C-alpha cells in the first residue's frame, strides 16, 4: 500500500515536472537593437521568456499576477524592469534576486497588499523604485529600503496607505525625487520623513489630510519642506481657512517653489494662501490642472507682500463660472512683481490693457493655448503703444490670430523682444513687408497655413520655424539665421544654401523632397545638422551612396534624425525600403558605363576571335566548304542530266591547274609540247596531240568561276597540277585542287585522275599543313618533276603523256 502511494506520487511529480518547464511559458522577442524589450500590452499572465541579454524590459499593462523565483533568472544584465499596470499580488521573496544590476524597478499600479523587505535585499544597484498605487496600508517593518544605498527616486503609497511610521524609511537619504500618494493617510508619526536630506523634489498627494486632518498634513509638510526643495502638492481641494492652514508649515520654512497639480480652489482659499505667503520669498508659483470655483474676488489679500514672486504659471485652468469672473485688475498688488507669467490653456480671451500695464516687470509672457484674436490681442498689448517694455519672450501660440501685419505692428515697439512664438494660429498669408523689433531673433510661425514667404520675415532672425505650413519653396536671404525648420511643408528641393551663410541646423522632414546631394549641401557653409527624413525619396544610385556615406558620418553635415526615417519612395521595387539597407548593383548604378564597357569588351572579343580565325585561315576553310558544297550540288545535277554517257562528256584530256605566275611555263612548254607535238627525232610516229583545258582559254566567260572549274574538271579525263611555290600561294589553284580532289574521290575516275608536276623541287614538308589534301596527294600519287636539266625534258614529256593517256 505504502509503496504504491509512493509510486503514484512519483508519477504525479513526473507529470507535473513534464508540464511545468519553460517551453510552457510564452516568449516575447520585441527587443530593439539597444536590447530594450517592449513586452507591454501583451496579455501575458506570467513573465514571458525574454532574452537574457536584455537591458530594459517593459512588461507594463499585462495580466501578470505572480512572480515566482524562476521568472527572472538569467537576467543579470537587466537595468530596468517595469511591471506597471499588472495584477501582481504575489511576489516570491527571492524573485528579484538575480537582478544584481537592476537600476530601475516599477511595480506601480498592481495588487500588492503587503511589501516585503526581502524583495530588495539583493538590489544594491537600485536607483529608482516605484511602488505607487498598490493596496498596501503601510510600508511595514523591518525597514524596506535599508539596503538600497543608491536609491535616488522613490515613490510609494496609494489609496489604501493609512499610516507612515517613524523608522519605516530608515536608510533612505539623498533622494532626488520623493513621491507619496497619501490621499487617505490617517496616521503619521511626526519625523517619519524628516531624515531625508537633501531632497531634490517632493510630490505629495494629500487630499484627505488637507480636507479633514490639517494637523496631520502640517506634520507631513513640516518634515519635507526645505527652501531649496520644490514641492508639488496634488489632488487638493482647498475651500476655506482650515484647509489651507497646512501650507503655513511650508511658508514658515521659506520654501521657494510651490506647485499645485490637480487642485480646485475657492476665492477664499486663494485669499488665505496669499495671506499665508505674506512676505514669504516664494519665487515660483506654478499650478497645473486648476479648477477655480470662485469669481476672482481676491482683493482681500491686497495688503499682502508678494515681492518675492518671480514666476507665476497657470496651466489648464477651468473657471467654473467664467461669466461672473471679475478681471484681474484688483490683482495689481500681485501683477507688478513677476518677471515670468504663463497662463496656458486657461480660456483667456483678453487681458485688458489696464491689467497689462500693471505687468511692469514682465520679461516673459506665455498666453499660449487661449482664445485671443487679432482684436483682443491689440487690447492685450495696448495697441502696441508702450506696455511691457521689458518683454523679451512673447508666446501667443495656439490662439485664433489671423493677421501677421497686426501682430508685427503690435510688437514692433517692444524694443527688447527677442522671442516671438505665434505658432498654431491661423495665418494664411504674409504681407510684403512688416515692422518688427530690431532685437527679434526667434520667430515661430509653425502650424499655420502659409503658402508663400515674403520679405515680411525680418533679416535679424537666428531661429525660424515655418514647419507645418503649405510652403512650396523657400528663398529669402537671412544672413544670421542659425536654425531653419521647414518640416511638414510641400517643398520639392533643398533651399539654396547661399541664402543662409550662417545656418547650422536645417529640418525639412515630411516634405516632397525627391533627393539631395553633395553639391546641395556644399552650398551651406556652416550646416552641421540636417533632418530630412520622411520625404519621397527617389533612390538613385547617387542619392543612395551619398546618403549612406552621410549616415556613416562622412562630411561636415550630420544626419541627426535617424537613418530609419529615410525610406525610398521610388523606384517601385524599392518602395518602403530604408535607404540605408538598399544595395544597388553596379549594373543598376552605372548603366552607361556598363553598356559601353560591355560593348567594348564584346568588340574586343569579336576582334580577337576574328584575328584568331584569320590566323587559323578559318575564312578560307569556310569559303572553301561553301564553294565545295555548292559545286558538289551543281555537279550532281549535271551528272544527273547527263546520266546517259559520261564518256561523251569528256572533251579534254586534261585540265591544267596552275598559278598565273607559272603561266609562262605552261604557255611556252606545256601547251606546245602536248597540243602540238613536234615530230620526235627518234620515233617515227609523232605523238597524238592532247587537248588541254586551260582556264585562260577554255573557261566560259560570264559563268561563275567555281562552276567553270567544276565543269572543266568534270569534262577532263585528268587534272594536271603544276605545283610550285606560286601554286601553293594561289587561292584558285587550291580550289581547283580541292575540287578535283573531291571529284577524284567522289567520282569514279579513280586515283590516277590527278597528276602532279613539280615545277621546282618541293617536298611534302614545304607545303603548309593546312593544305593537308595536297600533302596527302603528294604522298599517295607519284609526281613528275620538271627537270632542271634540259636533256631530261624529253623523258619528262614522255612520262607525262603516258600518264595523261593512262598508259603505264
Ligand atoms: C486580463 O484579465 C482580465 C480577466 O481575466 C481580462 O478581462 C482582461 O481582458 C485581461 N487583460 C488583458 C490585457 O489581457
Ligand atoms: C484629482 O483630484 C481628485 C480629488 O480632489 C481626485 O478624485 C482625482 O482622481 C484627481 N485626478 C487625477 C487625474 O489625479
Ligand atoms: C484661519 O485659521 C487660523 C487657524 O485656524 C486662525 O488663526 C486665523 O485667525 C483664521 N483666519 C481667518 C481670517 O479666519
Ligand atoms: C509656447 O507655448 C507652446 C505651447 O504651450 C510651447 O509648446 C512652446 O514651446 C512655447 N514657446 C516658447 C518659445 O516657449
Ligand atoms: C515652434 O512651435 C511649435 C508648436 O508650438 C513647437 O512644437 C516647436 O518646438 C517650436 N519650434 C521651435 C524651434 O522652438
JSON list of N, CA and C and ligand atoms in Angstrom, two decimals, residues 315 344-345 364-369 393-398 419-424 442 444, ligand 4:
[
{"chain": "A", "resi": 315, "resn": "UNK", "atom": "N", "xyz": [-1.51, 76.54, -15.75]},
{"chain": "A", "resi": 315, "resn": "UNK", "atom": "CA", "xyz": [-1.74, 75.77, -16.98]},
{"chain": "A", "resi": 315, "resn": "UNK", "atom": "C", "xyz": [-3.01, 74.94, -16.81]},
{"chain": "A", "resi": 344, "resn": "UNK", "atom": "N", "xyz": [-1.54, 79.37, -19.46]},
{"chain": "A", "resi": 344, "resn": "UNK", "atom": "CA", "xyz": [-1.64, 78.49, -20.63]},
{"chain": "A", "resi": 344, "resn": "UNK", "atom": "C", "xyz": [-2.92, 77.69, -20.59]},
{"chain": "A", "resi": 345, "resn": "UNK", "atom": "N", "xyz": [-3.59, 77.63, -21.70]},
{"chain": "A", "resi": 345, "resn": "UNK", "atom": "CA", "xyz": [-4.82, 76.84, -21.79]},
{"chain": "A", "resi": 345, "resn": "UNK", "atom": "C", "xyz": [-5.76, 77.19, -20.65]},
{"chain": "A", "resi": 364, "resn": "UNK", "atom": "N", "xyz": [8.70, 87.79, -19.62]},
{"chain": "A", "resi": 364, "resn": "UNK", "atom": "CA", "xyz": [8.31, 86.56, -20.30]},
{"chain": "A", "resi": 364, "resn": "UNK", "atom": "C", "xyz": [6.81, 86.41, -20.15]},
{"chain": "A", "resi": 365, "resn": "UNK", "atom": "N", "xyz": [6.11, 86.40, -21.26]},
{"chain": "A", "resi": 365, "resn": "UNK", "atom": "CA", "xyz": [4.66, 86.23, -21.19]},
{"chain": "A", "resi": 365, "resn": "UNK", "atom": "C", "xyz": [4.24, 85.09, -22.11]},
{"chain": "A", "resi": 366, "resn": "UNK", "atom": "N", "xyz": [3.59, 84.13, -21.50]},
{"chain": "A", "resi": 366, "resn": "UNK", "atom": "CA", "xyz": [3.11, 82.98, -22.27]},
{"chain": "A", "resi": 366, "resn": "UNK", "atom": "C", "xyz": [1.60, 82.92, -22.14]},
{"chain": "A", "resi": 367, "resn": "UNK", "atom": "N", "xyz": [0.94, 83.25, -23.21]},
{"chain": "A", "resi": 367, "resn": "UNK", "atom": "CA", "xyz": [-0.53, 83.16, -23.22]},
{"chain": "A", "resi": 367, "resn": "UNK", "atom": "C", "xyz": [-0.97, 82.12, -24.24]},
{"chain": "A", "resi": 368, "resn": "UNK", "atom": "N", "xyz": [-0.17, 81.08, -24.36]},
{"chain": "A", "resi": 368, "resn": "UNK", "atom": "CA", "xyz": [-0.47, 80.09, -25.40]},
{"chain": "A", "resi": 368, "resn": "UNK", "atom": "C", "xyz": [-1.71, 79.28, -25.06]},
{"chain": "A", "resi": 369, "resn": "UNK", "atom": "N", "xyz": [-2.28, 78.73, -26.08]},
{"chain": "A", "resi": 369, "resn": "UNK", "atom": "CA", "xyz": [-3.48, 77.87, -25.98]},
{"chain": "A", "resi": 369, "resn": "UNK", "atom": "C", "xyz": [-4.62, 78.59, -25.28]},
{"chain": "A", "resi": 393, "resn": "UNK", "atom": "N", "xyz": [10.26, 87.66, -24.19]},
{"chain": "A", "resi": 393, "resn": "UNK", "atom": "CA", "xyz": [9.65, 86.49, -24.82]},
{"chain": "A", "resi": 393, "resn": "UNK", "atom": "C", "xyz": [8.14, 86.65, -24.81]},
{"chain": "A", "resi": 394, "resn": "UNK", "atom": "N", "xyz": [7.54, 86.51, -25.96]},
{"chain": "A", "resi": 394, "resn": "UNK", "atom": "CA", "xyz": [6.08, 86.54, -26.02]},
{"chain": "A", "resi": 394, "resn": "UNK", "atom": "C", "xyz": [5.62, 85.28, -26.72]},
{"chain": "A", "resi": 395, "resn": "UNK", "atom": "N", "xyz": [4.79, 84.53, -26.02]},
{"chain": "A", "resi": 395, "resn": "UNK", "atom": "CA", "xyz": [4.29, 83.28, -26.59]},
{"chain": "A", "resi": 395, "resn": "UNK", "atom": "C", "xyz": [2.78, 83.37, -26.71]},
{"chain": "A", "resi": 396, "resn": "UNK", "atom": "N", "xyz": [2.30, 83.51, -27.90]},
{"chain": "A", "resi": 396, "resn": "UNK", "atom": "CA", "xyz": [0.84, 83.52, -28.11]},
{"chain": "A", "resi": 396, "resn": "UNK", "atom": "C", "xyz": [0.48, 82.41, -29.09]},
{"chain": "A", "resi": 397, "resn": "UNK", "atom": "N", "xyz": [1.21, 81.32, -28.94]},
{"chain": "A", "resi": 397, "resn": "UNK", "atom": "CA", "xyz": [0.95, 80.14, -29.76]},
{"chain": "A", "resi": 397, "resn": "UNK", "atom": "C", "xyz": [-0.44, 79.58, -29.43]},
{"chain": "A", "resi": 398, "resn": "UNK", "atom": "N", "xyz": [-1.07, 78.98, -30.41]},
{"chain": "A", "resi": 398, "resn": "UNK", "atom": "CA", "xyz": [-2.33, 78.29, -30.16]},
{"chain": "A", "resi": 398, "resn": "UNK", "atom": "C", "xyz": [-3.49, 79.20, -29.82]},
{"chain": "A", "resi": 419, "resn": "UNK", "atom": "N", "xyz": [12.18, 86.78, -28.57]},
{"chain": "A", "resi": 419, "resn": "UNK", "atom": "CA", "xyz": [11.47, 85.56, -28.95]},
{"chain": "A", "resi": 419, "resn": "UNK", "atom": "C", "xyz": [10.00, 85.85, -29.18]},
{"chain": "A", "resi": 420, "resn": "UNK", "atom": "N", "xyz": [9.52, 85.43, -30.32]},
{"chain": "A", "resi": 420, "resn": "UNK", "atom": "CA", "xyz": [8.08, 85.56, -30.57]},
{"chain": "A", "resi": 420, "resn": "UNK", "atom": "C", "xyz": [7.57, 84.23, -31.11]},
{"chain": "A", "resi": 421, "resn": "UNK", "atom": "N", "xyz": [6.65, 83.64, -30.35]},
{"chain": "A", "resi": 421, "resn": "UNK", "atom": "CA", "xyz": [6.07, 82.37, -30.78]},
{"chain": "A", "resi": 421, "resn": "UNK", "atom": "C", "xyz": [4.62, 82.61, -31.17]},
{"chain": "A", "resi": 422, "resn": "UNK", "atom": "N", "xyz": [4.36, 82.62, -32.46]},
{"chain": "A", "resi": 422, "resn": "UNK", "atom": "CA", "xyz": [2.98, 82.79, -32.93]},
{"chain": "A", "resi": 422, "resn": "UNK", "atom": "C", "xyz": [2.54, 81.54, -33.70]},
{"chain": "A", "resi": 423, "resn": "UNK", "atom": "N", "xyz": [3.10, 80.41, -33.27]},
{"chain": "A", "resi": 423, "resn": "UNK", "atom": "CA", "xyz": [2.74, 79.15, -33.94]},
{"chain": "A", "resi": 423, "resn": "UNK", "atom": "C", "xyz": [1.29, 78.77, -33.61]},
{"chain": "A", "resi": 424, "resn": "UNK", "atom": "N", "xyz": [0.80, 77.81, -34.35]},
{"chain": "A", "resi": 424, "resn": "UNK", "atom": "CA", "xyz": [-0.56, 77.28, -34.16]},
{"chain": "A", "resi": 424, "resn": "UNK", "atom": "C", "xyz": [-1.61, 78.38, -34.17]},
{"chain": "A", "resi": 442, "resn": "UNK", "atom": "N", "xyz": [14.15, 85.08, -32.65]},
{"chain": "A", "resi": 442, "resn": "UNK", "atom": "CA", "xyz": [13.45, 83.80, -32.74]},
{"chain": "A", "resi": 442, "resn": "UNK", "atom": "C", "xyz": [12.02, 84.05, -33.17]},
{"chain": "A", "resi": 444, "resn": "UNK", "atom": "N", "xyz": [8.54, 81.87, -34.45]},
{"chain": "A", "resi": 444, "resn": "UNK", "atom": "CA", "xyz": [7.93, 80.57, -34.69]},
{"chain": "A", "resi": 444, "resn": "UNK", "atom": "C", "xyz": [6.54, 80.78, -35.29]},
{"chain": "B", "resi": 4, "resn": "LIG", "atom": "C1", "xyz": [4.90, 78.49, -26.42]},
{"chain": "B", "resi": 4, "resn": "LIG", "atom": "O1", "xyz": [3.87, 77.67, -25.95]},
{"chain": "B", "resi": 4, "resn": "LIG", "atom": "C2", "xyz": [3.76, 76.41, -26.57]},
{"chain": "B", "resi": 4, "resn": "LIG", "atom": "C3", "xyz": [2.53, 75.74, -26.03]},
{"chain": "B", "resi": 4, "resn": "LIG", "atom": "O2", "xyz": [2.41, 75.89, -24.68]},
{"chain": "B", "resi": 4, "resn": "LIG", "atom": "C4", "xyz": [5.03, 75.63, -26.31]},
{"chain": "B", "resi": 4, "resn": "LIG", "atom": "O3", "xyz": [4.96, 74.41, -26.95]},
{"chain": "B", "resi": 4, "resn": "LIG", "atom": "C5", "xyz": [6.18, 76.41, -26.85]},
{"chain": "B", "resi": 4, "resn": "LIG", "atom": "O4", "xyz": [7.38, 75.75, -26.54]},
{"chain": "B", "resi": 4, "resn": "LIG", "atom": "C6", "xyz": [6.24, 77.80, -26.24]},
{"chain": "B", "resi": 4, "resn": "LIG", "atom": "N1", "xyz": [7.25, 78.55, -26.92]},
{"chain": "B", "resi": 4, "resn": "LIG", "atom": "C7", "xyz": [8.30, 79.07, -26.28]},
{"chain": "B", "resi": 4, "resn": "LIG", "atom": "C8", "xyz": [9.22, 79.88, -27.12]},
{"chain": "B", "resi": 4, "resn": "LIG", "atom": "O5", "xyz": [8.48, 78.91, -25.09]}
]
